[in-house]
CSV table of N, CA and C in Angstrom, one decimal:
chain,number,residue,atom,x,y,z
Y,1,UNK,N,0.8,-1.2,0.0
Y,1,UNK,CA,0.0,0.0,0.0
Y,1,UNK,C,0.9,1.3,0.0
Y,2,UNK,N,2.0,1.2,0.8
Y,2,UNK,CA,2.9,2.4,0.8
Y,2,UNK,C,3.6,2.6,-0.6
Y,3,UNK,N,4.0,1.5,-1.2
Y,3,UNK,CA,4.6,1.5,-2.5
Y,3,UNK,C,3.6,2.1,-3.5
Y,4,UNK,N,2.4,1.7,-3.4
Y,4,UNK,CA,1.3,2.2,-4.3
Y,4,UNK,C,1.2,3.8,-4.1
Y,5,UNK,N,1.3,4.2,-2.8
Y,5,UNK,CA,1.2,5.6,-2.5
Y,5,UNK,C,2.4,6.4,-3.1
Y,6,UNK,N,3.6,5.8,-3.0
Y,6,UNK,CA,4.8,6.5,-3.5
Y,6,UNK,C,4.7,6.5,-5.1
Y,7,UNK,N,4.1,5.5,-5.7
Y,7,UNK,CA,4.0,5.5,-7.1
Y,7,UNK,C,3.0,6.6,-7.5
Y,8,UNK,N,2.0,6.8,-6.7
Y,8,UNK,CA,1.1,8.0,-7.0
Y,8,UNK,C,1.8,9.3,-6.9
Y,9,UNK,N,2.6,9.4,-5.9
Y,9,UNK,CA,3.4,10.7,-5.7
Y,9,UNK,C,4.3,10.9,-6.8
Y,10,UNK,N,5.0,9.8,-7.2
Y,10,UNK,CA,6.0,9.9,-8.3
Y,10,UNK,C,5.3,10.3,-9.6
Y,11,UNK,N,4.1,9.9,-9.8
Y,11,UNK,CA,3.4,10.2,-11.0
Y,11,UNK,C,3.0,11.6,-11.1
Y,12,UNK,N,3.1,12.4,-10.0
Y,12,UNK,CA,2.8,13.8,-10.0
Y,12,UNK,C,3.9,14.7,-10.6
Y,13,UNK,N,5.1,14.1,-10.9
Y,13,UNK,CA,6.2,14.9,-11.3
Y,13,UNK,C,5.9,15.6,-12.7
Y,14,UNK,N,5.5,14.9,-13.7
Y,14,UNK,CA,5.2,15.5,-15.0
Y,14,UNK,C,4.1,16.5,-14.9
Y,15,UNK,N,3.0,16.2,-14.3
Y,15,UNK,CA,1.9,17.3,-14.2
Y,15,UNK,C,2.5,18.5,-13.4
Y,16,UNK,N,3.3,18.4,-12.4
Y,16,UNK,CA,3.8,19.5,-11.7
Y,16,UNK,C,4.7,20.3,-12.6
Y,17,UNK,N,5.6,19.7,-13.4
Y,17,UNK,CA,6.4,20.4,-14.3
Y,17,UNK,C,5.6,21.3,-15.3
Y,18,UNK,N,4.5,20.7,-15.8
Y,18,UNK,CA,3.7,21.4,-16.8
Y,18,UNK,C,3.0,22.6,-16.1
Y,19,UNK,N,2.5,22.4,-14.8
Y,19,UNK,CA,1.9,23.5,-14.1
Y,19,UNK,C,2.9,24.6,-13.8
Y,20,UNK,N,4.1,24.2,-13.4
Y,20,UNK,CA,5.2,25.2,-13.2
Y,20,UNK,C,5.5,26.0,-14.4
Y,21,UNK,N,5.6,25.4,-15.6
Y,21,UNK,CA,5.9,26.0,-16.8
Y,21,UNK,C,4.8,27.0,-17.2
Y,22,UNK,N,3.5,26.7,-16.9
Y,22,UNK,CA,2.4,27.5,-17.2
Y,22,UNK,C,2.2,28.6,-16.1
Y,23,UNK,N,2.9,28.5,-15.0
Y,23,UNK,CA,2.8,29.4,-13.8
Y,23,UNK,C,1.3,29.3,-13.3
Y,24,UNK,N,0.8,28.1,-13.3
Y,24,UNK,CA,-0.6,27.9,-12.8
Y,24,UNK,C,-0.7,27.7,-11.3
Y,25,UNK,N,-0.7,28.9,-10.6
Y,25,UNK,CA,-0.6,28.9,-9.1
Y,25,UNK,C,-1.7,28.0,-8.5
Y,26,UNK,N,-2.9,28.2,-8.9
Y,26,UNK,CA,-4.0,27.5,-8.3
Y,26,UNK,C,-3.9,26.0,-8.4
Y,27,UNK,N,-3.6,25.5,-9.5
Y,27,UNK,CA,-3.4,24.0,-9.7
Y,27,UNK,C,-2.2,23.5,-9.1
Y,28,UNK,N,-1.1,24.3,-9.0
Y,28,UNK,CA,0.1,23.9,-8.3
Y,28,UNK,C,-0.3,23.6,-6.8
Y,29,UNK,N,-1.0,24.5,-6.2
Y,29,UNK,CA,-1.4,24.4,-4.8
Y,29,UNK,C,-2.3,23.1,-4.6
Y,30,UNK,N,-3.2,22.9,-5.6
Y,30,UNK,CA,-4.0,21.7,-5.5
Y,30,UNK,C,-3.2,20.4,-5.5
Y,31,UNK,N,-2.2,20.4,-6.4
Y,31,UNK,CA,-1.3,19.3,-6.5
Y,31,UNK,C,-0.5,19.1,-5.2
Y,32,UNK,N,0.0,20.2,-4.6
Y,32,UNK,CA,0.7,20.1,-3.3
Y,32,UNK,C,-0.3,19.4,-2.3
Y,33,UNK,N,-1.5,19.9,-2.2
Y,33,UNK,CA,-2.5,19.3,-1.3
Y,33,UNK,C,-2.7,17.8,-1.5
Y,34,UNK,N,-2.9,17.5,-2.8
Y,34,UNK,CA,-3.1,16.1,-3.1
Y,34,UNK,C,-2.0,15.2,-2.7
Y,35,UNK,N,-0.7,15.7,-2.9
Y,35,UNK,CA,0.5,15.0,-2.5
Y,35,UNK,C,0.5,14.8,-1.0
Y,36,UNK,N,0.2,15.8,-0.3
Y,36,UNK,CA,0.3,15.8,1.2
Y,36,UNK,C,-0.8,14.8,1.7
Y,37,UNK,N,-2.0,14.8,1.1
Y,37,UNK,CA,-3.0,13.9,1.6
Y,37,UNK,C,-2.6,12.4,1.3
Y,38,UNK,N,-2.0,12.2,0.2
Y,38,UNK,CA,-1.5,10.8,0.0
Y,38,UNK,C,-0.5,10.4,1.0
Y,39,UNK,N,0.5,11.3,1.3
Y,39,UNK,CA,1.5,11.0,2.3
Y,39,UNK,C,1.0,10.8,3.7
Y,40,UNK,N,-0.1,11.6,4.1
Y,40,UNK,CA,-0.7,11.4,5.4
Y,40,UNK,C,-1.3,10.1,5.6
Y,41,UNK,N,-1.6,9.4,4.5
Y,41,UNK,CA,-2.1,8.0,4.7
Y,41,UNK,C,-1.1,7.0,5.1
Y,42,UNK,N,0.2,7.4,5.0
Y,42,UNK,CA,1.3,6.5,5.3
Y,42,UNK,C,1.5,6.3,6.8
Y,43,UNK,N,1.2,7.4,7.6
Y,43,UNK,CA,1.5,7.3,9.0
Y,43,UNK,C,0.7,8.4,9.7
Y,44,UNK,N,0.3,8.2,10.9
Y,44,UNK,CA,-0.3,9.2,11.7
Y,44,UNK,C,0.6,10.3,12.2
Y,45,UNK,N,1.9,10.1,12.0
Y,45,UNK,CA,2.9,11.0,12.4
Y,45,UNK,C,3.4,12.0,11.3
Y,46,UNK,N,2.7,11.9,10.2
Y,46,UNK,CA,3.1,12.9,9.1
Y,46,UNK,C,2.6,14.3,9.4
Y,47,UNK,N,1.5,14.4,10.2
Y,47,UNK,CA,1.0,15.6,10.6
Y,47,UNK,C,0.3,15.5,12.0
Y,48,UNK,N,-0.3,16.5,12.5
Y,48,UNK,CA,-1.0,16.4,13.7
Y,48,UNK,C,-2.2,17.4,13.6
Y,49,UNK,N,-3.1,17.4,14.7
Y,49,UNK,CA,-4.3,18.2,14.6
Y,49,UNK,C,-4.0,19.7,14.6
Y,50,UNK,N,-2.9,20.1,15.3
Y,50,UNK,CA,-2.6,21.5,15.3
Y,50,UNK,C,-2.2,22.0,14.0
Y,51,UNK,N,-1.3,21.2,13.3
Y,51,UNK,CA,-0.9,21.6,11.9
Y,51,UNK,C,-2.0,21.5,11.0
Y,52,UNK,N,-2.8,20.5,11.0
Y,52,UNK,CA,-4.0,20.4,10.1
Y,52,UNK,C,-5.0,21.5,10.3
Y,53,UNK,N,-5.2,21.9,11.6
Y,53,UNK,CA,-6.1,23.0,11.9
Y,53,UNK,C,-5.6,24.3,11.3
Y,54,UNK,N,-4.3,24.6,11.5
Y,54,UNK,CA,-3.8,25.8,11.0
Y,54,UNK,C,-3.9,25.9,9.5
Y,55,UNK,N,-3.5,24.8,8.9
Y,55,UNK,CA,-3.6,24.7,7.4
Y,55,UNK,C,-5.0,24.9,6.9
Y,56,UNK,N,-5.9,24.2,7.5
Y,56,UNK,CA,-7.4,24.4,7.1
Y,56,UNK,C,-7.9,25.8,7.4
Y,57,UNK,N,-7.4,26.4,8.4
Y,57,UNK,CA,-7.9,27.8,8.7
Y,57,UNK,C,-7.4,28.7,7.6
Y,58,UNK,N,-6.2,28.6,7.2
Y,58,UNK,CA,-5.6,29.5,6.2
Y,58,UNK,C,-6.3,29.2,4.8
Y,59,UNK,N,-6.5,27.9,4.6
Y,59,UNK,CA,-7.1,27.5,3.3
Y,59,UNK,C,-8.5,27.9,3.2
Y,60,UNK,N,-9.2,27.8,4.4
Y,60,UNK,CA,-10.6,28.2,4.4
Y,60,UNK,C,-10.8,29.7,4.1
Y,61,UNK,N,-9.9,30.5,4.5
Y,61,UNK,CA,-10.0,31.9,4.3
Y,61,UNK,C,-9.5,32.3,2.8
Y,62,UNK,N,-9.2,31.3,2.0
Y,62,UNK,CA,-8.9,31.4,0.6
Y,62,UNK,C,-7.6,32.2,0.4
Y,63,UNK,N,-6.7,32.2,1.4
Y,63,UNK,CA,-5.4,32.9,1.2
Y,63,UNK,C,-4.5,32.0,0.4
Y,64,UNK,N,-4.7,30.7,0.4
Y,64,UNK,CA,-3.9,29.8,-0.4
Y,64,UNK,C,-4.7,28.9,-1.3
Y,65,UNK,N,-4.0,28.5,-2.4
Y,65,UNK,CA,-4.7,27.5,-3.3
Y,65,UNK,C,-4.4,26.1,-2.8
Y,66,UNK,N,-3.4,25.9,-2.1
Y,66,UNK,CA,-3.1,24.6,-1.5
Y,66,UNK,C,-1.6,24.6,-1.1
Y,67,UNK,N,-1.3,23.4,-0.5
Y,67,UNK,CA,0.1,23.3,0.0
Y,67,UNK,C,0.3,22.0,0.7
Y,68,UNK,N,1.5,21.8,1.2
Y,68,UNK,CA,1.8,20.6,1.9
Y,68,UNK,C,2.9,20.9,2.9
Y,69,UNK,N,3.1,19.9,3.8
Y,69,UNK,CA,4.1,20.0,4.8
Y,69,UNK,C,5.3,19.3,4.3
Y,70,UNK,N,6.5,20.0,4.4
Y,70,UNK,CA,7.7,19.4,3.9
Y,70,UNK,C,8.7,19.5,5.1
Y,71,UNK,N,9.7,18.6,5.1
Y,71,UNK,CA,10.7,18.5,6.1
Y,71,UNK,C,10.7,17.2,6.7
Y,72,UNK,N,11.5,17.0,7.7
Y,72,UNK,CA,11.6,15.6,8.3
Y,72,UNK,C,12.0,15.8,9.8
Y,73,UNK,N,11.8,14.7,10.5
Y,73,UNK,CA,12.3,14.6,11.9
Y,73,UNK,C,11.6,15.4,12.9
Y,74,UNK,N,10.3,15.6,12.7
Y,74,UNK,CA,9.5,16.4,13.7
Y,74,UNK,C,9.6,17.9,13.5
Y,75,UNK,N,10.1,18.3,12.4
Y,75,UNK,CA,10.1,19.7,12.1
Y,75,UNK,C,9.8,19.9,10.7
Y,76,UNK,N,9.6,21.1,10.3
Y,76,UNK,CA,9.3,21.3,8.8
Y,76,UNK,C,8.7,22.6,8.6
Y,77,UNK,N,8.2,22.7,7.3
Y,77,UNK,CA,7.6,23.9,6.8
Y,77,UNK,C,6.4,23.6,6.0
Y,78,UNK,N,5.5,24.6,5.9
Y,78,UNK,CA,4.5,24.5,4.9
Y,78,UNK,C,5.1,25.0,3.6
Y,79,UNK,N,4.9,24.3,2.5
Y,79,UNK,CA,5.1,24.8,1.1
Y,79,UNK,C,3.8,25.1,0.6
Y,80,UNK,N,3.5,26.3,0.3
Y,80,UNK,CA,2.1,26.7,-0.1
Y,80,UNK,C,2.2,27.6,-1.3
Y,81,UNK,N,1.1,27.6,-2.0
Y,81,UNK,CA,0.9,28.4,-3.2
Y,81,UNK,C,-0.3,29.3,-3.0
Y,82,UNK,N,0.0,30.6,-3.3
Y,82,UNK,CA,-1.1,31.6,-3.0
Y,82,UNK,C,-1.3,32.5,-4.2
Y,83,UNK,N,-2.5,32.9,-4.5
Y,83,UNK,CA,-2.8,33.9,-5.6
Y,83,UNK,C,-2.7,35.3,-5.0
Y,84,UNK,N,-2.7,35.4,-3.7
Y,84,UNK,CA,-2.7,36.7,-3.0
Y,84,UNK,C,-1.7,36.8,-1.9
Y,85,UNK,N,-0.5,37.0,-2.2
Y,85,UNK,CA,0.6,37.0,-1.3
Y,85,UNK,C,0.4,38.0,-0.1
Y,86,UNK,N,-0.1,39.2,-0.4
Y,86,UNK,CA,-0.2,40.2,0.7
Y,86,UNK,C,-1.2,39.7,1.7
Y,87,UNK,N,-2.3,39.2,1.3
Y,87,UNK,CA,-3.3,38.7,2.3
Y,87,UNK,C,-2.8,37.5,3.1
Y,88,UNK,N,-2.1,36.6,2.4
Y,88,UNK,CA,-1.5,35.5,3.1
Y,88,UNK,C,-0.5,36.0,4.2
Y,89,UNK,N,0.4,36.9,3.8
Y,89,UNK,CA,1.4,37.4,4.7
Y,89,UNK,C,0.7,38.0,5.9
Y,90,UNK,N,-0.3,38.8,5.7
Y,90,UNK,CA,-1.1,39.4,6.8
Y,90,UNK,C,-1.7,38.4,7.7
Y,91,UNK,N,-2.2,37.3,7.2
Y,91,UNK,CA,-2.8,36.3,8.0
Y,91,UNK,C,-1.8,35.5,8.8
Y,92,UNK,N,-0.6,35.3,8.1
Y,92,UNK,CA,0.5,34.6,8.8
Y,92,UNK,C,1.0,35.4,10.0
Y,93,UNK,N,1.1,36.7,9.8
Y,93,UNK,CA,1.5,37.6,10.9
Y,93,UNK,C,0.5,37.6,12.1
Y,94,UNK,N,-0.8,37.5,11.8
Y,94,UNK,CA,-1.8,37.4,12.8
Y,94,UNK,C,-1.6,36.2,13.6
Y,95,UNK,N,-1.3,35.1,12.9
Y,95,UNK,CA,-1.0,33.8,13.6
Y,95,UNK,C,0.4,33.7,14.2
Y,96,UNK,N,1.2,34.8,14.1
Y,96,UNK,CA,2.5,34.8,14.6
Y,96,UNK,C,3.4,33.8,14.0
Y,97,UNK,N,3.3,33.6,12.7
Y,97,UNK,CA,4.0,32.6,11.9
Y,97,UNK,C,5.0,33.3,11.0
Y,98,UNK,N,6.2,32.8,10.9
Y,98,UNK,CA,7.2,33.4,10.0
Y,98,UNK,C,7.0,32.8,8.6
Y,99,UNK,N,7.5,33.5,7.6
Y,99,UNK,CA,7.4,33.0,6.2
Y,99,UNK,C,8.7,33.3,5.5
Y,100,UNK,N,8.9,32.6,4.4
Y,100,UNK,CA,10.0,32.8,3.5
Y,100,UNK,C,9.5,32.9,2.1
Y,101,UNK,N,9.6,34.1,1.5
Y,101,UNK,CA,9.1,34.3,0.2
Y,101,UNK,C,10.3,33.8,-0.8
Y,102,UNK,N,9.9,33.1,-1.8
Y,102,UNK,CA,11.0,32.6,-2.7
Y,102,UNK,C,10.4,32.5,-4.1
Y,103,UNK,N,11.3,32.4,-5.1
Y,103,UNK,CA,10.9,32.2,-6.4
Y,103,UNK,C,11.6,31.0,-7.0
Y,104,UNK,N,11.1,30.5,-8.0
Y,104,UNK,CA,11.7,29.3,-8.7
Y,104,UNK,C,12.5,29.9,-9.9
Y,105,UNK,N,13.7,29.4,-10.1
Y,105,UNK,CA,14.5,29.9,-11.2
Y,105,UNK,C,14.9,28.7,-12.1
Y,106,UNK,N,15.7,29.0,-13.1
Y,106,UNK,CA,16.1,27.9,-14.1
Y,106,UNK,C,17.6,27.5,-13.9
Y,107,UNK,N,18.2,27.8,-12.7
Y,107,UNK,CA,19.6,27.5,-12.5
Y,107,UNK,C,19.8,26.1,-11.9
Y,108,UNK,N,18.8,25.5,-11.4
Y,108,UNK,CA,19.0,24.2,-10.7
Y,108,UNK,C,19.6,24.3,-9.3
Y,109,UNK,N,20.1,23.2,-8.8
Y,109,UNK,CA,20.7,23.2,-7.5
Y,109,UNK,C,21.9,24.1,-7.4
Y,110,UNK,N,22.0,24.9,-6.3
Y,110,UNK,CA,23.2,25.7,-6.1
Y,110,UNK,C,23.5,25.7,-4.6
Y,111,UNK,N,24.7,26.0,-4.2
Y,111,UNK,CA,25.0,26.2,-2.8
Y,111,UNK,C,24.8,27.7,-2.5
Y,112,UNK,N,24.0,28.0,-1.6
Y,112,UNK,CA,23.7,29.4,-1.2
Y,112,UNK,C,24.1,29.6,0.2
Y,113,UNK,N,24.9,30.6,0.4
Y,113,UNK,CA,25.3,31.0,1.8
Y,113,UNK,C,24.5,32.1,2.3
Y,114,UNK,N,23.9,32.0,3.4
Y,114,UNK,CA,23.1,33.0,4.1
Y,114,UNK,C,23.9,33.5,5.3
Y,115,UNK,N,24.3,34.7,5.3
Y,115,UNK,CA,25.0,35.3,6.5
Y,115,UNK,C,24.4,36.7,6.7
Y,116,UNK,N,23.9,36.9,7.9
Y,116,UNK,CA,23.3,38.3,8.1
Y,116,UNK,C,24.4,39.4,8.0
Y,117,UNK,N,25.7,39.0,8.1
Y,117,UNK,CA,26.7,40.0,8.1
Y,117,UNK,C,27.2,40.3,6.7
Y,118,UNK,N,26.7,39.5,5.7
Y,118,UNK,CA,27.1,39.8,4.3
Y,118,UNK,C,26.1,40.7,3.7
Y,119,UNK,N,26.5,41.7,3.0
Y,119,UNK,CA,25.5,42.6,2.3
Y,119,UNK,C,25.2,42.1,0.9
Y,120,UNK,N,26.1,41.4,0.3
Y,120,UNK,CA,25.9,40.8,-1.0
Y,120,UNK,C,26.8,39.7,-1.2
Y,121,UNK,N,26.4,38.8,-2.1
Y,121,UNK,CA,27.3,37.6,-2.4
Y,121,UNK,C,28.0,37.8,-3.7
């Protein structure tokens, strides 16, 4: 059953690439959510009520099109897709949650050094 789930997750790669190329924010979020729901079937430890409630609250307010929890070992981050970044940031601040805004580029994997003391790289 787990292998079947991983096969489903693996089958999402090509659809995700197509959505990324089209910059289809809404469907990217839906695919994130679909992936996360498959993964939550593997174990009760993939998420918990607090995380699910927070995710559902933000999704219910239509600030996100979808997302998933990423990371490992009892820690992690939400990877979410939003059509309205400003409203999402406002809602995250109300919940006292930090966020990291990022963009996808065409350079592939790179080593990035983050140092508060560096002004530029």
